[in-house]
Tab-separated table of C-alpha atoms and ligand atoms in Angstrom:
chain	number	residue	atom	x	y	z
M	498	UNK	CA	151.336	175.150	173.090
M	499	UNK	CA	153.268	175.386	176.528
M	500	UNK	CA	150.173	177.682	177.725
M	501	UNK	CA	148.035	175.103	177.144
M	502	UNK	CA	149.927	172.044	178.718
M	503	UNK	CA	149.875	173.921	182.240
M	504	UNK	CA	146.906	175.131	182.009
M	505	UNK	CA	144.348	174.454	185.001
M	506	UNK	CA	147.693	174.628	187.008
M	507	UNK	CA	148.932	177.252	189.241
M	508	UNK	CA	152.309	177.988	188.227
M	509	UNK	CA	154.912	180.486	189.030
M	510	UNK	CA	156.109	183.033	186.386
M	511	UNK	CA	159.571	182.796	187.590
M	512	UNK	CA	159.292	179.000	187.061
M	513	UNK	CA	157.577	179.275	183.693
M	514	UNK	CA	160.788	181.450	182.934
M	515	UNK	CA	163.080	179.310	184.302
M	516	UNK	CA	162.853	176.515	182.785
M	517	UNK	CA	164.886	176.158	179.636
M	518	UNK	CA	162.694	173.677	177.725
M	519	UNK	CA	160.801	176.793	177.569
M	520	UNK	CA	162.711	179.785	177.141
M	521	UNK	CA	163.670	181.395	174.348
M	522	UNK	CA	167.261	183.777	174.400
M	523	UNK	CA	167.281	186.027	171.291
M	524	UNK	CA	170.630	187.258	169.233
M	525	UNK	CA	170.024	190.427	171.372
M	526	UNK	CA	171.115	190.712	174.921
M	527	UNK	CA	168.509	190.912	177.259
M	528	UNK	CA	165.781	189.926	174.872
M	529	UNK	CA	163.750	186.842	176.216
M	530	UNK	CA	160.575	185.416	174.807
M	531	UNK	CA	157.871	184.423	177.589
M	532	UNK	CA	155.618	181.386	176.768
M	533	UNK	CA	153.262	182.807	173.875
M	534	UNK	CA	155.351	186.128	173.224
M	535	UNK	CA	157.789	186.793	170.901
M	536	UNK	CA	161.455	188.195	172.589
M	537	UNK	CA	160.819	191.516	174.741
M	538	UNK	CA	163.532	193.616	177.083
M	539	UNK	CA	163.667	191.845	179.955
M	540	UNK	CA	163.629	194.537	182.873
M	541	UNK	CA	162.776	192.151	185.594
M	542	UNK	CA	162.568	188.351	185.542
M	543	UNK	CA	160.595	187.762	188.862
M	544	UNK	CA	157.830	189.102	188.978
M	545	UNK	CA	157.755	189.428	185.102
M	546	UNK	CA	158.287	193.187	184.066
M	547	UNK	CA	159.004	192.866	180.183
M	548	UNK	CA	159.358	195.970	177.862
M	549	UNK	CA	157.816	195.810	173.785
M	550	UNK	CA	161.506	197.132	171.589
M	551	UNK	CA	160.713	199.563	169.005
M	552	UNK	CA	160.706	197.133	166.104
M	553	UNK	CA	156.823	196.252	167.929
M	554	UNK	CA	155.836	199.820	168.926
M	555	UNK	CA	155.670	200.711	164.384
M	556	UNK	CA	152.141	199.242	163.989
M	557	UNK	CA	148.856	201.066	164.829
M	558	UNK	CA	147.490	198.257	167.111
M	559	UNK	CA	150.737	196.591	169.379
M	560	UNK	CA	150.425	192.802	168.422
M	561	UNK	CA	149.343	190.557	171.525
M	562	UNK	CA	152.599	188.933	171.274
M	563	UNK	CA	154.921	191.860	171.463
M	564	UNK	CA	152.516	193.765	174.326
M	565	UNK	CA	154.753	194.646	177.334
M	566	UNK	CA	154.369	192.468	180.545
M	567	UNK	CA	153.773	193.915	183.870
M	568	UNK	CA	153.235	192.349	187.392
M	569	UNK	CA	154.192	193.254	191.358
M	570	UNK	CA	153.721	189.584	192.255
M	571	UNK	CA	155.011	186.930	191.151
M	572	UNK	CA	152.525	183.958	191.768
M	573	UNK	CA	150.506	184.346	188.305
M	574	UNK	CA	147.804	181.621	187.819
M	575	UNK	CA	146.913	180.213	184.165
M	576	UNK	CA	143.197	180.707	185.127
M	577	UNK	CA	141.131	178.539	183.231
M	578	UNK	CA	138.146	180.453	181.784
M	579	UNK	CA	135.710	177.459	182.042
M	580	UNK	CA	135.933	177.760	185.899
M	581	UNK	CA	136.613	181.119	186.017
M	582	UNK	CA	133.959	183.759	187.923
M	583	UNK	CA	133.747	187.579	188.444
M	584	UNK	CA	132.545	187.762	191.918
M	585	UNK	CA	130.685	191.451	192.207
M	586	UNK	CA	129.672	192.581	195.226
M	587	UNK	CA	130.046	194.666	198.687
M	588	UNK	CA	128.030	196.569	200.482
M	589	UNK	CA	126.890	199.640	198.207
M	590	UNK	CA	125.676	196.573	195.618
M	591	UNK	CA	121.920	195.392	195.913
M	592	UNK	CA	122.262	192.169	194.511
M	593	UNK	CA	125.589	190.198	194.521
M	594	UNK	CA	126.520	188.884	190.926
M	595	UNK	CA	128.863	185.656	190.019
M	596	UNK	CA	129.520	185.849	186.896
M	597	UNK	CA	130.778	182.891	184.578
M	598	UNK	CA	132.562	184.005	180.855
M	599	UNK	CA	129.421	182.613	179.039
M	600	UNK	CA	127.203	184.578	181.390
M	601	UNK	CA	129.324	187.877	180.033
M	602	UNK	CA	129.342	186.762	176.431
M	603	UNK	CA	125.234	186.298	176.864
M	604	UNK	CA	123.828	188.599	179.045
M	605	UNK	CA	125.678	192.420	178.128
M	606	UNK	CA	126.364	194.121	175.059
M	607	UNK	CA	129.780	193.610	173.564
M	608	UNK	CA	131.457	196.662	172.783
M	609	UNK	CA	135.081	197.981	171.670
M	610	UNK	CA	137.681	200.533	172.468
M	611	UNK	CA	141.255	201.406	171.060
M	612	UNK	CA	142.810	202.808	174.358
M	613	UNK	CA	146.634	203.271	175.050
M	614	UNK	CA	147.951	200.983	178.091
M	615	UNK	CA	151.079	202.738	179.208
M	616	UNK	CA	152.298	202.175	182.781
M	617	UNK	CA	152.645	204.794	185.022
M	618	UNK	CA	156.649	204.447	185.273
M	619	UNK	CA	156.885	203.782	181.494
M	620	UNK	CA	160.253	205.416	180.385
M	621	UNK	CA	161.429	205.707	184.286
M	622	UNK	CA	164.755	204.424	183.143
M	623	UNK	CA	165.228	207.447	181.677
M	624	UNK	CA	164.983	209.853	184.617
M	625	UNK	CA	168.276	211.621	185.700
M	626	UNK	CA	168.943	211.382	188.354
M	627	UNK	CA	168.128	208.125	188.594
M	628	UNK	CA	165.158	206.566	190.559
M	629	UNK	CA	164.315	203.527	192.082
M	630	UNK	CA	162.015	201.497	190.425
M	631	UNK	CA	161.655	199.672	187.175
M	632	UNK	CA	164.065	201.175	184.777
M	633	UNK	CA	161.977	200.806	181.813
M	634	UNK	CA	162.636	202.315	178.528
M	635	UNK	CA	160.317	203.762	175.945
M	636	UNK	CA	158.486	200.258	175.696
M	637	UNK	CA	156.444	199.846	178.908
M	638	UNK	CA	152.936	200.932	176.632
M	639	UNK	CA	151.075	199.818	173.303
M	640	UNK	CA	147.967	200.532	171.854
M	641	UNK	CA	145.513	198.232	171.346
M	642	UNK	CA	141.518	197.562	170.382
M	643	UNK	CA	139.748	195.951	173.597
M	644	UNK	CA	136.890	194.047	173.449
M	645	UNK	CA	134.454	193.213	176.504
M	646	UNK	CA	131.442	194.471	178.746
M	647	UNK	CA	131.185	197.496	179.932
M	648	UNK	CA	131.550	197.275	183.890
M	649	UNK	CA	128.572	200.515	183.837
M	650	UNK	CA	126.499	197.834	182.901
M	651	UNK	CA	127.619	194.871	185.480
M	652	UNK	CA	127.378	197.375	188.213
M	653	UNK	CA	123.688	198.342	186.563
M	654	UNK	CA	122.736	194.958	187.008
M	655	UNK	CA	124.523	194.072	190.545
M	656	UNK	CA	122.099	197.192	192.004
M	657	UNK	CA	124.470	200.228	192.270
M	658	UNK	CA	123.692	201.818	195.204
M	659	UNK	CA	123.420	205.997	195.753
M	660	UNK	CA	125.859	205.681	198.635
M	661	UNK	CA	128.650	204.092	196.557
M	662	UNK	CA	132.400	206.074	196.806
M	663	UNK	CA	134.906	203.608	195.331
M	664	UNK	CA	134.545	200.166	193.081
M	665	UNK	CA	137.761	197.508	194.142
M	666	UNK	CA	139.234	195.152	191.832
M	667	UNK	CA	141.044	192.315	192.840
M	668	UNK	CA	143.146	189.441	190.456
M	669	UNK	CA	143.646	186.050	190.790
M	670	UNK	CA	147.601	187.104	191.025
M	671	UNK	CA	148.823	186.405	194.333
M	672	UNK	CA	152.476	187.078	196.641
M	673	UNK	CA	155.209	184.481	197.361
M	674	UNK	CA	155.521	185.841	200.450
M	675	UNK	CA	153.192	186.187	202.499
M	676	UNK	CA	153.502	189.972	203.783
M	677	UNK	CA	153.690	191.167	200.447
M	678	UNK	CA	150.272	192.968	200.078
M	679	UNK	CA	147.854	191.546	197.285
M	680	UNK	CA	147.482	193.675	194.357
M	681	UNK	CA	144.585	195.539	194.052
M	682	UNK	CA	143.390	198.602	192.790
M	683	UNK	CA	139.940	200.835	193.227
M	684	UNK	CA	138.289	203.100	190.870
M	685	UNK	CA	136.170	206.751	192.238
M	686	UNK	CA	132.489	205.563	191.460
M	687	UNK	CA	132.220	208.269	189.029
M	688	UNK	CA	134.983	207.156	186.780
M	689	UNK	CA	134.244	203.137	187.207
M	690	UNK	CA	130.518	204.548	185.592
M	691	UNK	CA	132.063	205.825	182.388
M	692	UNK	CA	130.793	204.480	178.986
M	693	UNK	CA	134.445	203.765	178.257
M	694	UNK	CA	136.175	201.499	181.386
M	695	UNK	CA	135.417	198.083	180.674
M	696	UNK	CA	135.955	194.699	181.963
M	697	UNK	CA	137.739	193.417	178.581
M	698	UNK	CA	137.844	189.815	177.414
M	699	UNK	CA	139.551	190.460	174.112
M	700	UNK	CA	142.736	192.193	172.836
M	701	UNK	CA	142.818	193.120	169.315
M	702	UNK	CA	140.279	190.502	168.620
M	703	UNK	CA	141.543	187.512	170.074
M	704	UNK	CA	140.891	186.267	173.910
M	705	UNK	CA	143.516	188.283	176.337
M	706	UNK	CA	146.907	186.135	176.175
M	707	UNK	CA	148.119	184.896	179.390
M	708	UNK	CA	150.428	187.552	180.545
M	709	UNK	CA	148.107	190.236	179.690
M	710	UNK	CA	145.463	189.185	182.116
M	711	UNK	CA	143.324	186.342	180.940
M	712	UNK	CA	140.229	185.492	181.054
M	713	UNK	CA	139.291	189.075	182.159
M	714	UNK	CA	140.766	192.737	182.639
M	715	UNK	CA	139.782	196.374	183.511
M	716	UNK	CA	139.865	198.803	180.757
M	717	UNK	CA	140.352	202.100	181.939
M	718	UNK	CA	140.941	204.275	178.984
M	719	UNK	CA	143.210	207.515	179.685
M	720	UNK	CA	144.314	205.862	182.715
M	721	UNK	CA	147.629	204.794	183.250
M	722	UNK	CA	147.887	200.728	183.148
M	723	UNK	CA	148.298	200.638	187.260
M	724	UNK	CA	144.496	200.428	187.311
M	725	UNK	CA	144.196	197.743	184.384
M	726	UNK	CA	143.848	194.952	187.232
M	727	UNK	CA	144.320	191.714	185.203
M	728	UNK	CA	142.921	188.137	185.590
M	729	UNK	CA	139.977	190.285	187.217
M	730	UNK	CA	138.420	187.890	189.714
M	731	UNK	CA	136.388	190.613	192.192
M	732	UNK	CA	134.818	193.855	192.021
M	733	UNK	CA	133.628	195.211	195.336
M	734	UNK	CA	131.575	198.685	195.852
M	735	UNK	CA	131.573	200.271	199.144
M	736	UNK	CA	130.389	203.473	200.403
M	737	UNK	CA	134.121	204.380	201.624
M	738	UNK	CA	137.757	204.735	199.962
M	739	UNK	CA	139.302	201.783	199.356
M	740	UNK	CA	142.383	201.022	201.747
M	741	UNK	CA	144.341	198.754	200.020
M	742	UNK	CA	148.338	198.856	199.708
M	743	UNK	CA	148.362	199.993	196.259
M	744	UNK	CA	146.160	202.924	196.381
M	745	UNK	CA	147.475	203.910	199.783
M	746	UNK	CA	150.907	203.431	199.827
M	747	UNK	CA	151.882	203.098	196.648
M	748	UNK	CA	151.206	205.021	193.016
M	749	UNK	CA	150.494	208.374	194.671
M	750	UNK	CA	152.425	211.712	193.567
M	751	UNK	CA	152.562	214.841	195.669
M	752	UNK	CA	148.917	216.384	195.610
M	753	UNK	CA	149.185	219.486	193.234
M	754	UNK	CA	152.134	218.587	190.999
M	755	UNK	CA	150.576	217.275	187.923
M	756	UNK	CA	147.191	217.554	186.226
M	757	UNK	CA	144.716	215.407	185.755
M	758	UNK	CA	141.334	213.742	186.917
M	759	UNK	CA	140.960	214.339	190.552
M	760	UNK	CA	140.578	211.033	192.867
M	761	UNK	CA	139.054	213.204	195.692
M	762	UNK	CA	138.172	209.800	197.800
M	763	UNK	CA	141.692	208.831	197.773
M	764	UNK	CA	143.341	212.359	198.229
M	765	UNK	CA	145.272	213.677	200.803
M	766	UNK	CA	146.967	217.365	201.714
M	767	UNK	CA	150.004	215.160	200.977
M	768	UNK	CA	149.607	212.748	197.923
M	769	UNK	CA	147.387	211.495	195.778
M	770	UNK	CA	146.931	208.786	193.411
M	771	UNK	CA	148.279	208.772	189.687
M	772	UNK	CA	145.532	209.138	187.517
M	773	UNK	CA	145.346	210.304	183.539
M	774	UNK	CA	147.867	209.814	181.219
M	775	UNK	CA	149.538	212.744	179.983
M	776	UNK	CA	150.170	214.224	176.653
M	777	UNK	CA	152.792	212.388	174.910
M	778	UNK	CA	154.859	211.576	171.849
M	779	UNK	CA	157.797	209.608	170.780
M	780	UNK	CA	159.581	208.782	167.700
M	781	UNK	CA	159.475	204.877	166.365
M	782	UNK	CA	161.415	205.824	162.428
M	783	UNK	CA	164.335	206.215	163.755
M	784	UNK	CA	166.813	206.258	166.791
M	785	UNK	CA	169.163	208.742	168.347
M	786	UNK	CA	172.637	208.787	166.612
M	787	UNK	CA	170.895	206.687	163.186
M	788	UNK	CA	172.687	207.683	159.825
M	789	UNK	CA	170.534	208.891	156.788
M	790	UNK	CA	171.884	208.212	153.861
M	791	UNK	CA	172.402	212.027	151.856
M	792	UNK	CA	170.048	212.419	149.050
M	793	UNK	CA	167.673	208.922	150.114
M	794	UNK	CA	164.141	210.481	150.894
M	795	UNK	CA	162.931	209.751	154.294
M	796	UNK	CA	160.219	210.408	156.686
M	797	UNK	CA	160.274	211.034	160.604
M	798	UNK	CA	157.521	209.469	162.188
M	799	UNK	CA	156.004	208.252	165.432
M	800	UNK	CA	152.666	208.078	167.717
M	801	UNK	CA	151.094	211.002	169.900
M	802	UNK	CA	148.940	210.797	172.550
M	803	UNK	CA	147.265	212.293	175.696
M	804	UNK	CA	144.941	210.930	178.405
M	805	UNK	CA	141.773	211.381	175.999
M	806	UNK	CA	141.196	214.758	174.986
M	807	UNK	CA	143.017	213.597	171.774
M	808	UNK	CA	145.877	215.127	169.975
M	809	UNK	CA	145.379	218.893	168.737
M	810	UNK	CA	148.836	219.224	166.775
M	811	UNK	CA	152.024	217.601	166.564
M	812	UNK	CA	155.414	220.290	166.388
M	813	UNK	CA	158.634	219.355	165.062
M	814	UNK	CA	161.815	220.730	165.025
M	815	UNK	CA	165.001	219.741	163.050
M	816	UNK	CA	167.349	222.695	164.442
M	817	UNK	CA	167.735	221.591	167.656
M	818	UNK	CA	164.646	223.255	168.975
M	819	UNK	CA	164.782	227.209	167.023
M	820	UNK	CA	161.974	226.816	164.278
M	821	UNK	CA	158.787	224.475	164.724
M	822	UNK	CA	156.532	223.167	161.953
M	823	UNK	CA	153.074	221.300	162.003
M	824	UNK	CA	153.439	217.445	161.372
M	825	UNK	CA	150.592	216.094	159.240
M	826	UNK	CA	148.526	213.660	161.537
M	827	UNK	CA	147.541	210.388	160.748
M	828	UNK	CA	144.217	208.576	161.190
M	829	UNK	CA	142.493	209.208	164.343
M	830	UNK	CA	141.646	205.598	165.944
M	831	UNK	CA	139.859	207.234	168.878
M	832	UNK	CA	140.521	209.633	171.414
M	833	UNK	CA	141.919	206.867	173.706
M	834	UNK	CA	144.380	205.892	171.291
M	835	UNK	CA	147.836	206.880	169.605
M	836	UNK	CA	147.840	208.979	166.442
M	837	UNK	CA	150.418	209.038	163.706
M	838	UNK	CA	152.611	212.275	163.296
M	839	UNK	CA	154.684	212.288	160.187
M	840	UNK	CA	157.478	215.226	158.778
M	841	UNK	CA	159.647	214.703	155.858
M	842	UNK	CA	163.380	215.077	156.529
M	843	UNK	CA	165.547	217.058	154.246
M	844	UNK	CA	169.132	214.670	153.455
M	845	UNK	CA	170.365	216.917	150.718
M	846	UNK	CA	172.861	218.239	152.728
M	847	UNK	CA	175.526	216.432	155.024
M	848	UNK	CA	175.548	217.246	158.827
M	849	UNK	CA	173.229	216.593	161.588
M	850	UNK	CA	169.952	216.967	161.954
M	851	UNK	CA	168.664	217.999	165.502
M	852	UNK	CA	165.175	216.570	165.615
M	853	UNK	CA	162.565	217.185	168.330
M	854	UNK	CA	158.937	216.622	168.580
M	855	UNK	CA	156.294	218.570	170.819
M	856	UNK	CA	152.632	217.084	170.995
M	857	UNK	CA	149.574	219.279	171.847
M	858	UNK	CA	146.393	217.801	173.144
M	859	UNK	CA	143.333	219.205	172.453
M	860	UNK	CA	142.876	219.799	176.351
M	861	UNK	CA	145.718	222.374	175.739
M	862	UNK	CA	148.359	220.629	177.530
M	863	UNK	CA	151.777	220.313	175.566
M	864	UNK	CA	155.009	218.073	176.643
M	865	UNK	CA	157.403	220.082	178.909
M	866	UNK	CA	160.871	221.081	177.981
M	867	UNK	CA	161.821	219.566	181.248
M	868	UNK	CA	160.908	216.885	183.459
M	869	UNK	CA	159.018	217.183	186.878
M	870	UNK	CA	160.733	215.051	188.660
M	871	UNK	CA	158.886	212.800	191.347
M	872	UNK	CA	160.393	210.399	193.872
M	873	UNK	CA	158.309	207.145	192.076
M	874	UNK	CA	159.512	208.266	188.340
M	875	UNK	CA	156.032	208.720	186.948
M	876	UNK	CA	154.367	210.560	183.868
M	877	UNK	CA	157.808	211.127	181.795
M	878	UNK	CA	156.891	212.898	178.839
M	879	UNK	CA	159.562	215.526	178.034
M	880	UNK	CA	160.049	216.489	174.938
M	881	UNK	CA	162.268	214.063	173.059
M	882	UNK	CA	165.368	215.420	171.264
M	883	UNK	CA	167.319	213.021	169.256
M	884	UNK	CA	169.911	213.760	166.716
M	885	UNK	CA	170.470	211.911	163.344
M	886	UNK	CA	173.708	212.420	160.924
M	887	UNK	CA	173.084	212.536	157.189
M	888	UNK	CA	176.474	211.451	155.343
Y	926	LIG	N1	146.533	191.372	188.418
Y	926	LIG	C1	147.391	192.355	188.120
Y	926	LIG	N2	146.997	193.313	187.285
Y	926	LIG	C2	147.832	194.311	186.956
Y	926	LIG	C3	149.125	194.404	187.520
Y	926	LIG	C4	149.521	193.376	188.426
Y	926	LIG	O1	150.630	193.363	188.960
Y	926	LIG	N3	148.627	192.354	188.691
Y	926	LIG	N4	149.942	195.465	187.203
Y	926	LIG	C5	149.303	196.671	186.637
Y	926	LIG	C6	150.281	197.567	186.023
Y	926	LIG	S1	151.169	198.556	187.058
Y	926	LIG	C7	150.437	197.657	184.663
Y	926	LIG	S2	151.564	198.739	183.986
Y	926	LIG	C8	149.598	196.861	183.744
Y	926	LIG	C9	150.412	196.211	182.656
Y	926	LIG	O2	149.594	195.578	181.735
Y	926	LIG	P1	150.171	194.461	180.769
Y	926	LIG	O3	151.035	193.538	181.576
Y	926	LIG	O4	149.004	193.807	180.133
Y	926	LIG	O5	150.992	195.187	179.736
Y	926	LIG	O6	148.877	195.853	184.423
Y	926	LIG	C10	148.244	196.299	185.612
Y	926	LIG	N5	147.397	195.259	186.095
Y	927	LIG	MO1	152.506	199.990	185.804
């Protein structure tokens, strides 16, 4: 309702926020409900960085109104679709597009993808010792079903030429101030060409809400979220790396550390960019420290994922780590998404129950015992131990 009275204006998140006429405060502390969203964990109020609690993470798709909200800027338009255009163009393109939302709805296929959207600092607040940065929790990701173009076949049409390195995206987000750089991300040519990556004007089969990027987003499935540029507005192709802020400066990790997709445009002896997500799993039944109650039947469960080789096998441990068994899976909803892992717990006898959970992807890769820790807190996906007392 709110969306829609300031729509076709430019307004500022942290004004949106602000105001109290339009701000909901939860029983919780810290939980605040954006216009459209029901309450998340506010990390940050301006720009908006606002975390999905567990209570949304239980569901196979993440509902649009519980979906974590990320920006770095905090001028965030309420683009109105009916004026809205997808400029494509630059010099490896033969023939410059501008592209209207009825012009996408028309003229490609429509296709779908479940995909994971985790940011690349998602549980950073849980790095010790402690690093700058967002301090998000387990929250800063969700699955969901994404519905758009394919930008293979905008590029198809726009003349891809031979010579093309890197595709650019740009959003209609903008800085306050003015030396803060624009946000804007680029893609290697190869990777911007796969079936998968779209430019997405649905989310779980409604348009894209506000705060996750509407009219129009990239889709980069197995990606982490940095390259999800929302309220999409440019794409550019040029036959040389992109030099941008946020893929020079920022979102790189030492070359060498982790694995994952190469981004040989954009790599240096030094760093390169962040890239795939990597194999993953956490626990949304329960918390650390929960009491079962002795002799009540109960299930551990939670989601597993990797950067989209899919999961191979889920491992769990209720001794603290000694013996492992096989959790039985749950559907697969593609290789892009989350998949269900599910062990029953045994609360015949009173004590604790030292519960950890080790994902395999079928690229081989399995969660560390211990984290690699990296100056920007990126890719945490340790192992997670958490102990519950049946009494
Ligand atoms: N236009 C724009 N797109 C953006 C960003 C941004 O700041 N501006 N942040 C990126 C980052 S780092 C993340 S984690 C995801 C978050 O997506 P969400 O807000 O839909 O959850 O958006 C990405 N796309
Ligand atoms: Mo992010």
């Amino acid at each position: 309702m709110l969306a829609r009275m300031i729509s076709r204006r430019v307004v500022t998140a942290g004004l949106l926020a602000g105001s109290t006429a339009t701000f909901a405060r939860a029983r919780d502390e810290g939980l605040v409900a954006l216009p459209g969203k029901q309450p998340l964990i506010k990390r940050a109020f301006r720009p908006p960085n606002y975390e999905t609690p567990l209570a949304g993470l239980r569901t196979p798709y993440t509902s649009n109104d519980v979906f974590f909200v990320r920006y770095h800027l905090a001028n965030i338009p309420e683009v109105d679709a009916r004026d809205w255009r997808l400029q494509v163009g630059g010099a490896s393109i033969a023939r410059p597009l501008s592209l209207s939302l009825a012009d996408l709805k028309r003229d490609y296929e429509q296709v779908t993808v479940n995909a994971i959207n985790q940011c690349s600092g998602n549980r950073r607040g849980l790095f010790t010792p402690r690093v700058p940065g967002v301090q998000w929790g387990y929250g800063a990701m969700g699955n969901a079903r994404w519905g758009g173009v394919r930008l293979r076949d905008i590029l198809r049409k726009a003349g891809l030429a031979a010579d093309a390195v890197e595709v650019s995206f740009d959003g209609a987000d903008t800085a306050l101030m003015p030396k803060t750089p624009d946000f804007a991300k680029s893609l290697p040519v190869g990777r911007a060409i796969d079936e998968n990556v779209l430019v997405a004007l649905e989310m779980n089969g409604e348009p894209l809400p506000h705060w996750n990027g509407a009219p129009a987003r990239l889709v980069v499935p197995g990606w982490t979220a940095t390259y999800w540029v929302k309220h999409l507005t440019e794409i550019r192709v040029e036959p040389r790396p992109f030099e941008g802020f946020w893929m020079a400066s920022s979102y790189r990790l030492p070359t060498g550390l982790f694995p994952g997709a190469p981004f040989a445009s954009q790599t240096t002896k030094e760093t390169t960019p962040i890239t795939e997500i990597l194999v993953n799993s956490f626990v949304t039944s329960h918390v650390d420290g929960e009491r079962l109650r002795r002799g009540r039947p109960v299930e551990l469960r939670g989601w597993s994922w990797d950067g989209g080789s899919g999961i191979a096998r889920v491992e769990v441990s209720l001794d603290g780590g000694r013996a492992w068994r096989d959790a039985a899976l749950g559907e697969d909803m593609g290789r892009f998404s989350w998949r269900q892992f599910r062990v029953p717990l045994d609360t015949s006898r009173a004590g604790p129950i030292d519960v950890a959970v080790r994902a395999q992807a079928r690229s081989g890769a399995v969660q560390p015992e211990k984290l690699v820790v990296n100056a920007p807190g990126y890719h945490h996906n340790i192992i997670q131990k958490l102990t519950l007392e049946v009494a």
